Structures are given as C-alpha cells and as structure tokens.
Amino acid sequence: MLVSDHPQLFEVGGENYHCDFTAWDYQRGHESDPWRTRPDPSWVGAPSYGRGHTHYDNSRGYFRDKSDFPGPRTLAAASRWLEHDAVHHARFLLFVDEFDPHEPFDTPEPYASLYDPDWRVRT
C-alpha cells in the first residue's frame, strides 16, 4: 500500500511509480498537483512566496484548518489503513511518502505564529 501526497509520483517524470503497489491513496492538493482549477473565491490570501502562480495557489484556499493540508491528511489516511486494512493481511508493506517539509513551506496556524516575526536570516 502506498499513501502519499507527493505529486511527482503521479505525474510525468514519476513514471507511474504508484503502479508498483497493489493499491494507493493519493492525498491531493500539494505543489504541482492540479487538484483545483480555480481559487476559492471566499478565501483570498494564499501566499505566493514571490513566485508565479502555481496549481498550489488554487488549492491552498480550500485548506481551512491544519487537518485540511495534504500532510496531515496523508498521515491520517495511513493511520486509517493500518487500523482497518492491515489486520486483514498476514504480511504487508505500507509505504508512506510525506512531501513536507517542502516548499512552499506554507505553515498552518497555530504553528505559523509560534516563531518570532522579526527574525531575519543574516547574510
């Protein structure tokens, strides 16, 4: 079983990596995944980090709570598989591929506010 939010495993360049598994659970919405085709009009403010518009900018507006982000959804899906499906197998391999921490380094609250807003990298 593969549980992942890593978009490159499911696109050209990943070369159908997921097909080597009996089953997979792909948690959508990270980085280059075209999960949403337009921004959520009720939520404006997805951080752009100085780069051009990306697929993530469309998806980010749909994350309201930390549990909506792909990382927590990936780990929750892996946990559900262990609880409900692993017990039906004498042997299994569960491969969990978590994309974070990875750019765009979009940290949900309350974690984003835990750090000093005045901190700057010294050059």
mmCIF file with all atom_site columns, C-alpha atoms in Angstrom:
data_model
loop_
_atom_site.group_PDB
_atom_site.id
_atom_site.type_symbol
_atom_site.label_atom_id
_atom_site.label_alt_id
_atom_site.label_comp_id
_atom_site.label_asym_id
_atom_site.label_entity_id
_atom_site.label_seq_id
_atom_site.pdbx_PDB_ins_code
_atom_site.Cartn_x
_atom_site.Cartn_y
_atom_site.Cartn_z
_atom_site.occupancy
_atom_site.B_iso_or_equiv
_atom_site.pdbx_formal_charge
_atom_site.auth_seq_id
_atom_site.auth_comp_id
_atom_site.auth_asym_id
_atom_site.auth_atom_id
_atom_site.pdbx_PDB_model_num
ATOM 1   C CA . MET A 1 1   ? 0.000   0.000   0.000   1.00 0.00 ? 1   MET A CA 1
ATOM 2   C CA . LEU A 1 2   ? 1.237   3.456   -0.920  1.00 0.00 ? 2   LEU A CA 1
ATOM 3   C CA . VAL A 1 3   ? -0.130  6.509   0.894   1.00 0.00 ? 3   VAL A CA 1
ATOM 4   C CA . SER A 1 4   ? 1.282   9.791   -0.324  1.00 0.00 ? 4   SER A CA 1
ATOM 5   C CA . ASP A 1 5   ? 0.684   13.444  -1.090  1.00 0.00 ? 5   ASP A CA 1
ATOM 6   C CA . HIS A 1 6   ? 3.782   13.600  -3.286  1.00 0.00 ? 6   HIS A CA 1
ATOM 7   C CA . PRO A 1 7   ? 2.536   14.829  -6.684  1.00 0.00 ? 7   PRO A CA 1
ATOM 8   C CA . GLN A 1 8   ? 5.624   13.801  -8.663  1.00 0.00 ? 8   GLN A CA 1
ATOM 9   C CA . LEU A 1 9   ? 4.847   10.118  -8.062  1.00 0.00 ? 9   LEU A CA 1
ATOM 10  C CA . PHE A 1 10  ? 1.659   10.510  -10.078 1.00 0.00 ? 10  PHE A CA 1
ATOM 11  C CA . GLU A 1 11  ? 2.813   12.704  -12.964 1.00 0.00 ? 11  GLU A CA 1
ATOM 12  C CA . VAL A 1 12  ? 5.125   12.510  -15.947 1.00 0.00 ? 12  VAL A CA 1
ATOM 13  C CA . GLY A 1 13  ? 8.600   12.112  -14.518 1.00 0.00 ? 13  GLY A CA 1
ATOM 14  C CA . GLY A 1 14  ? 7.373   9.898   -11.697 1.00 0.00 ? 14  GLY A CA 1
ATOM 15  C CA . GLU A 1 15  ? 6.846   7.273   -14.379 1.00 0.00 ? 15  GLU A CA 1
ATOM 16  C CA . ASN A 1 16  ? 3.825   5.647   -12.764 1.00 0.00 ? 16  ASN A CA 1
ATOM 17  C CA . TYR A 1 17  ? 5.694   4.837   -9.561  1.00 0.00 ? 17  TYR A CA 1
ATOM 18  C CA . HIS A 1 18  ? 2.382   4.122   -7.830  1.00 0.00 ? 18  HIS A CA 1
ATOM 19  C CA . CYS A 1 19  ? 1.629   1.251   -10.241 1.00 0.00 ? 19  CYS A CA 1
ATOM 20  C CA . ASP A 1 20  ? 4.166   -0.962  -8.437  1.00 0.00 ? 20  ASP A CA 1
ATOM 21  C CA . PHE A 1 21  ? 1.814   -1.105  -5.453  1.00 0.00 ? 21  PHE A CA 1
ATOM 22  C CA . THR A 1 22  ? -1.308  -3.219  -5.073  1.00 0.00 ? 22  THR A CA 1
ATOM 23  C CA . ALA A 1 23  ? -3.208  -0.098  -4.006  1.00 0.00 ? 23  ALA A CA 1
ATOM 24  C CA . TRP A 1 24  ? -2.558  3.560   -3.348  1.00 0.00 ? 24  TRP A CA 1
ATOM 25  C CA . ASP A 1 25  ? -4.166  6.520   -1.649  1.00 0.00 ? 25  ASP A CA 1
ATOM 26  C CA . TYR A 1 26  ? -3.131  9.865   -3.090  1.00 0.00 ? 26  TYR A CA 1
ATOM 27  C CA . GLN A 1 27  ? -3.954  12.902  -0.962  1.00 0.00 ? 27  GLN A CA 1
ATOM 28  C CA . ARG A 1 28  ? -4.444  15.736  -3.427  1.00 0.00 ? 28  ARG A CA 1
ATOM 29  C CA . GLY A 1 29  ? -3.513  19.411  -3.372  1.00 0.00 ? 29  GLY A CA 1
ATOM 30  C CA . HIS A 1 30  ? 0.238   19.717  -2.935  1.00 0.00 ? 30  HIS A CA 1
ATOM 31  C CA . GLU A 1 31  ? 2.654   21.815  -5.002  1.00 0.00 ? 31  GLU A CA 1
ATOM 32  C CA . SER A 1 32  ? 2.233   20.960  -8.714  1.00 0.00 ? 32  SER A CA 1
ATOM 33  C CA . ASP A 1 33  ? -0.947  18.887  -8.359  1.00 0.00 ? 33  ASP A CA 1
ATOM 34  C CA . PRO A 1 34  ? -3.763  20.462  -10.416 1.00 0.00 ? 34  PRO A CA 1
ATOM 35  C CA . TRP A 1 35  ? -6.349  19.431  -7.801  1.00 0.00 ? 35  TRP A CA 1
ATOM 36  C CA . ARG A 1 36  ? -8.402  22.628  -8.033  1.00 0.00 ? 36  ARG A CA 1
ATOM 37  C CA . THR A 1 37  ? -8.845  24.577  -11.235 1.00 0.00 ? 37  THR A CA 1
ATOM 38  C CA . ARG A 1 38  ? -9.658  27.909  -9.622  1.00 0.00 ? 38  ARG A CA 1
ATOM 39  C CA . PRO A 1 39  ? -9.068  29.669  -6.321  1.00 0.00 ? 39  PRO A CA 1
ATOM 40  C CA . ASP A 1 40  ? -11.801 29.509  -3.692  1.00 0.00 ? 40  ASP A CA 1
ATOM 41  C CA . PRO A 1 41  ? -13.453 32.943  -4.081  1.00 0.00 ? 41  PRO A CA 1
ATOM 42  C CA . SER A 1 42  ? -14.411 33.080  -0.398  1.00 0.00 ? 42  SER A CA 1
ATOM 43  C CA . TRP A 1 43  ? -10.805 32.901  0.775   1.00 0.00 ? 43  TRP A CA 1
ATOM 44  C CA . VAL A 1 44  ? -8.150  35.226  -0.559  1.00 0.00 ? 44  VAL A CA 1
ATOM 45  C CA . GLY A 1 45  ? -4.619  35.284  0.746   1.00 0.00 ? 45  GLY A CA 1
ATOM 46  C CA . ALA A 1 46  ? -2.788  32.187  -0.414  1.00 0.00 ? 46  ALA A CA 1
ATOM 47  C CA . PRO A 1 47  ? 0.882   33.090  -0.060  1.00 0.00 ? 47  PRO A CA 1
ATOM 48  C CA . SER A 1 48  ? 2.791   33.332  -3.344  1.00 0.00 ? 48  SER A CA 1
ATOM 49  C CA . TYR A 1 49  ? 6.312   33.480  -1.881  1.00 0.00 ? 49  TYR A CA 1
ATOM 50  C CA . GLY A 1 50  ? 7.448   35.695  -4.752  1.00 0.00 ? 50  GLY A CA 1
ATOM 51  C CA . ARG A 1 51  ? 6.968   33.041  -7.416  1.00 0.00 ? 51  ARG A CA 1
ATOM 52  C CA . GLY A 1 52  ? 4.489   32.994  -10.257 1.00 0.00 ? 52  GLY A CA 1
ATOM 53  C CA . HIS A 1 53  ? 1.025   31.487  -9.967  1.00 0.00 ? 53  HIS A CA 1
ATOM 54  C CA . THR A 1 54  ? 1.052   27.715  -9.362  1.00 0.00 ? 54  THR A CA 1
ATOM 55  C CA . HIS A 1 55  ? -1.517  24.948  -9.002  1.00 0.00 ? 55  HIS A CA 1
ATOM 56  C CA . TYR A 1 56  ? -0.929  25.127  -5.254  1.00 0.00 ? 56  TYR A CA 1
ATOM 57  C CA . ASP A 1 57  ? -2.245  28.697  -5.225  1.00 0.00 ? 57  ASP A CA 1
ATOM 58  C CA . ASN A 1 58  ? -5.621  27.381  -6.409  1.00 0.00 ? 58  ASN A CA 1
ATOM 59  C CA . SER A 1 59  ? -5.663  24.524  -3.889  1.00 0.00 ? 59  SER A CA 1
ATOM 60  C CA . ARG A 1 60  ? -4.394  26.448  -0.857  1.00 0.00 ? 60  ARG A CA 1
ATOM 61  C CA . GLY A 1 61  ? -7.567  28.469  -0.447  1.00 0.00 ? 61  GLY A CA 1
ATOM 62  C CA . TYR A 1 62  ? -9.514  25.276  0.241   1.00 0.00 ? 62  TYR A CA 1
ATOM 63  C CA . PHE A 1 63  ? -7.414  24.458  3.334   1.00 0.00 ? 63  PHE A CA 1
ATOM 64  C CA . ARG A 1 64  ? -9.281  25.997  6.276   1.00 0.00 ? 64  ARG A CA 1
ATOM 65  C CA . ASP A 1 65  ? -7.740  24.084  9.143   1.00 0.00 ? 65  ASP A CA 1
ATOM 66  C CA . LYS A 1 66  ? -4.459  22.250  9.713   1.00 0.00 ? 66  LYS A CA 1
ATOM 67  C CA . SER A 1 67  ? -6.241  18.935  9.086   1.00 0.00 ? 67  SER A CA 1
ATOM 68  C CA . ASP A 1 68  ? -7.106  20.125  5.544   1.00 0.00 ? 68  ASP A CA 1
ATOM 69  C CA . PHE A 1 69  ? -3.459  20.314  4.486   1.00 0.00 ? 69  PHE A CA 1
ATOM 70  C CA . PRO A 1 70  ? -2.099  17.372  2.453   1.00 0.00 ? 70  PRO A CA 1
ATOM 71  C CA . GLY A 1 71  ? 0.470   16.343  5.097   1.00 0.00 ? 71  GLY A CA 1
ATOM 72  C CA . PRO A 1 72  ? -1.960  15.723  7.947   1.00 0.00 ? 72  PRO A CA 1
ATOM 73  C CA . ARG A 1 73  ? -4.422  14.107  5.519   1.00 0.00 ? 73  ARG A CA 1
ATOM 74  C CA . THR A 1 74  ? -1.654  11.742  4.338   1.00 0.00 ? 74  THR A CA 1
ATOM 75  C CA . LEU A 1 75  ? -0.765  10.634  7.849   1.00 0.00 ? 75  LEU A CA 1
ATOM 76  C CA . ALA A 1 76  ? -4.436  10.240  8.777   1.00 0.00 ? 76  ALA A CA 1
ATOM 77  C CA . ALA A 1 77  ? -5.013  8.064   5.684   1.00 0.00 ? 77  ALA A CA 1
ATOM 78  C CA . ALA A 1 78  ? -2.019  5.887   6.574   1.00 0.00 ? 78  ALA A CA 1
ATOM 79  C CA . SER A 1 79  ? -3.326  5.509   10.114  1.00 0.00 ? 79  SER A CA 1
ATOM 80  C CA . ARG A 1 80  ? -6.790  4.546   8.849   1.00 0.00 ? 80  ARG A CA 1
ATOM 81  C CA . TRP A 1 81  ? -5.260  1.909   6.551   1.00 0.00 ? 81  TRP A CA 1
ATOM 82  C CA . LEU A 1 82  ? -3.295  0.417   9.467   1.00 0.00 ? 82  LEU A CA 1
ATOM 83  C CA . GLU A 1 83  ? -6.407  0.319   11.655  1.00 0.00 ? 83  GLU A CA 1
ATOM 84  C CA . HIS A 1 84  ? -8.861  -1.050  9.091   1.00 0.00 ? 84  HIS A CA 1
ATOM 85  C CA . ASP A 1 85  ? -6.928  -2.944  6.429   1.00 0.00 ? 85  ASP A CA 1
ATOM 86  C CA . ALA A 1 86  ? -3.565  -4.121  7.778   1.00 0.00 ? 86  ALA A CA 1
ATOM 87  C CA . VAL A 1 87  ? -5.268  -6.603  10.109  1.00 0.00 ? 87  VAL A CA 1
ATOM 88  C CA . HIS A 1 88  ? -6.566  -8.492  7.055   1.00 0.00 ? 88  HIS A CA 1
ATOM 89  C CA . HIS A 1 89  ? -3.067  -9.308  5.803   1.00 0.00 ? 89  HIS A CA 1
ATOM 90  C CA . ALA A 1 90  ? -0.565  -11.796 7.186   1.00 0.00 ? 90  ALA A CA 1
ATOM 91  C CA . ARG A 1 91  ? 2.202   -9.599  5.738   1.00 0.00 ? 91  ARG A CA 1
ATOM 92  C CA . PHE A 1 92  ? 2.123   -6.127  4.236   1.00 0.00 ? 92  PHE A CA 1
ATOM 93  C CA . LEU A 1 93  ? 4.244   -3.174  3.253   1.00 0.00 ? 93  LEU A CA 1
ATOM 94  C CA . LEU A 1 94  ? 2.854   0.283   3.936   1.00 0.00 ? 94  LEU A CA 1
ATOM 95  C CA . PHE A 1 95  ? 4.904   2.951   2.188   1.00 0.00 ? 95  PHE A CA 1
ATOM 96  C CA . VAL A 1 96  ? 4.075   6.456   3.421   1.00 0.00 ? 96  VAL A CA 1
ATOM 97  C CA . ASP A 1 97  ? 5.620   9.275   1.399   1.00 0.00 ? 97  ASP A CA 1
ATOM 98  C CA . GLU A 1 98  ? 5.051   12.649  3.024   1.00 0.00 ? 98  GLU A CA 1
ATOM 99  C CA . PHE A 1 99  ? 6.039   15.616  0.834   1.00 0.00 ? 99  PHE A CA 1
ATOM 100 C CA . ASP A 1 100 ? 6.520   18.092  3.693   1.00 0.00 ? 100 ASP A CA 1
ATOM 101 C CA . PRO A 1 101 ? 8.530   19.880  4.837   1.00 0.00 ? 101 PRO A CA 1
ATOM 102 C CA . HIS A 1 102 ? 8.905   21.157  1.295   1.00 0.00 ? 102 HIS A CA 1
ATOM 103 C CA . GLU A 1 103 ? 8.370   24.430  -0.458  1.00 0.00 ? 103 GLU A CA 1
ATOM 104 C CA . PRO A 1 104 ? 6.270   26.429  -0.495  1.00 0.00 ? 104 PRO A CA 1
ATOM 105 C CA . PHE A 1 105 ? 6.673   25.973  3.306   1.00 0.00 ? 105 PHE A CA 1
ATOM 106 C CA . ASP A 1 106 ? 3.115   27.058  3.969   1.00 0.00 ? 106 ASP A CA 1
ATOM 107 C CA . THR A 1 107 ? 2.633   26.535  7.691   1.00 0.00 ? 107 THR A CA 1
ATOM 108 C CA . PRO A 1 108 ? -0.912  26.494  9.084   1.00 0.00 ? 108 PRO A CA 1
ATOM 109 C CA . GLU A 1 109 ? -1.905  28.203  12.299  1.00 0.00 ? 109 GLU A CA 1
ATOM 110 C CA . PRO A 1 110 ? -1.277  27.907  15.164  1.00 0.00 ? 110 PRO A CA 1
ATOM 111 C CA . TYR A 1 111 ? 2.224   26.785  14.169  1.00 0.00 ? 111 TYR A CA 1
ATOM 112 C CA . ALA A 1 112 ? 2.998   29.773  11.915  1.00 0.00 ? 112 ALA A CA 1
ATOM 113 C CA . SER A 1 113 ? 2.592   32.154  14.865  1.00 0.00 ? 113 SER A CA 1
ATOM 114 C CA . LEU A 1 114 ? 4.951   30.253  17.147  1.00 0.00 ? 114 LEU A CA 1
ATOM 115 C CA . TYR A 1 115 ? 8.018   31.955  15.698  1.00 0.00 ? 115 TYR A CA 1
ATOM 116 C CA . ASP A 1 116 ? 9.466   35.434  16.035  1.00 0.00 ? 116 ASP A CA 1
ATOM 117 C CA . PRO A 1 117 ? 8.026   37.577  13.190  1.00 0.00 ? 117 PRO A CA 1
ATOM 118 C CA . ASP A 1 118 ? 11.082  39.893  13.382  1.00 0.00 ? 118 ASP A CA 1
ATOM 119 C CA . TRP A 1 119 ? 13.629  37.145  12.761  1.00 0.00 ? 119 TRP A CA 1
ATOM 120 C CA . ARG A 1 120 ? 15.674  37.600  9.601   1.00 0.00 ? 120 ARG A CA 1
ATOM 121 C CA . VAL A 1 121 ? 18.384  35.490  8.034   1.00 0.00 ? 121 VAL A CA 1
ATOM 122 C CA . ARG A 1 122 ? 21.788  37.072  8.492   1.00 0.00 ? 122 ARG A CA 1
ATOM 123 C CA . THR A 1 123 ? 23.845  37.366  5.356   1.00 0.00 ? 123 THR A CA 1
#
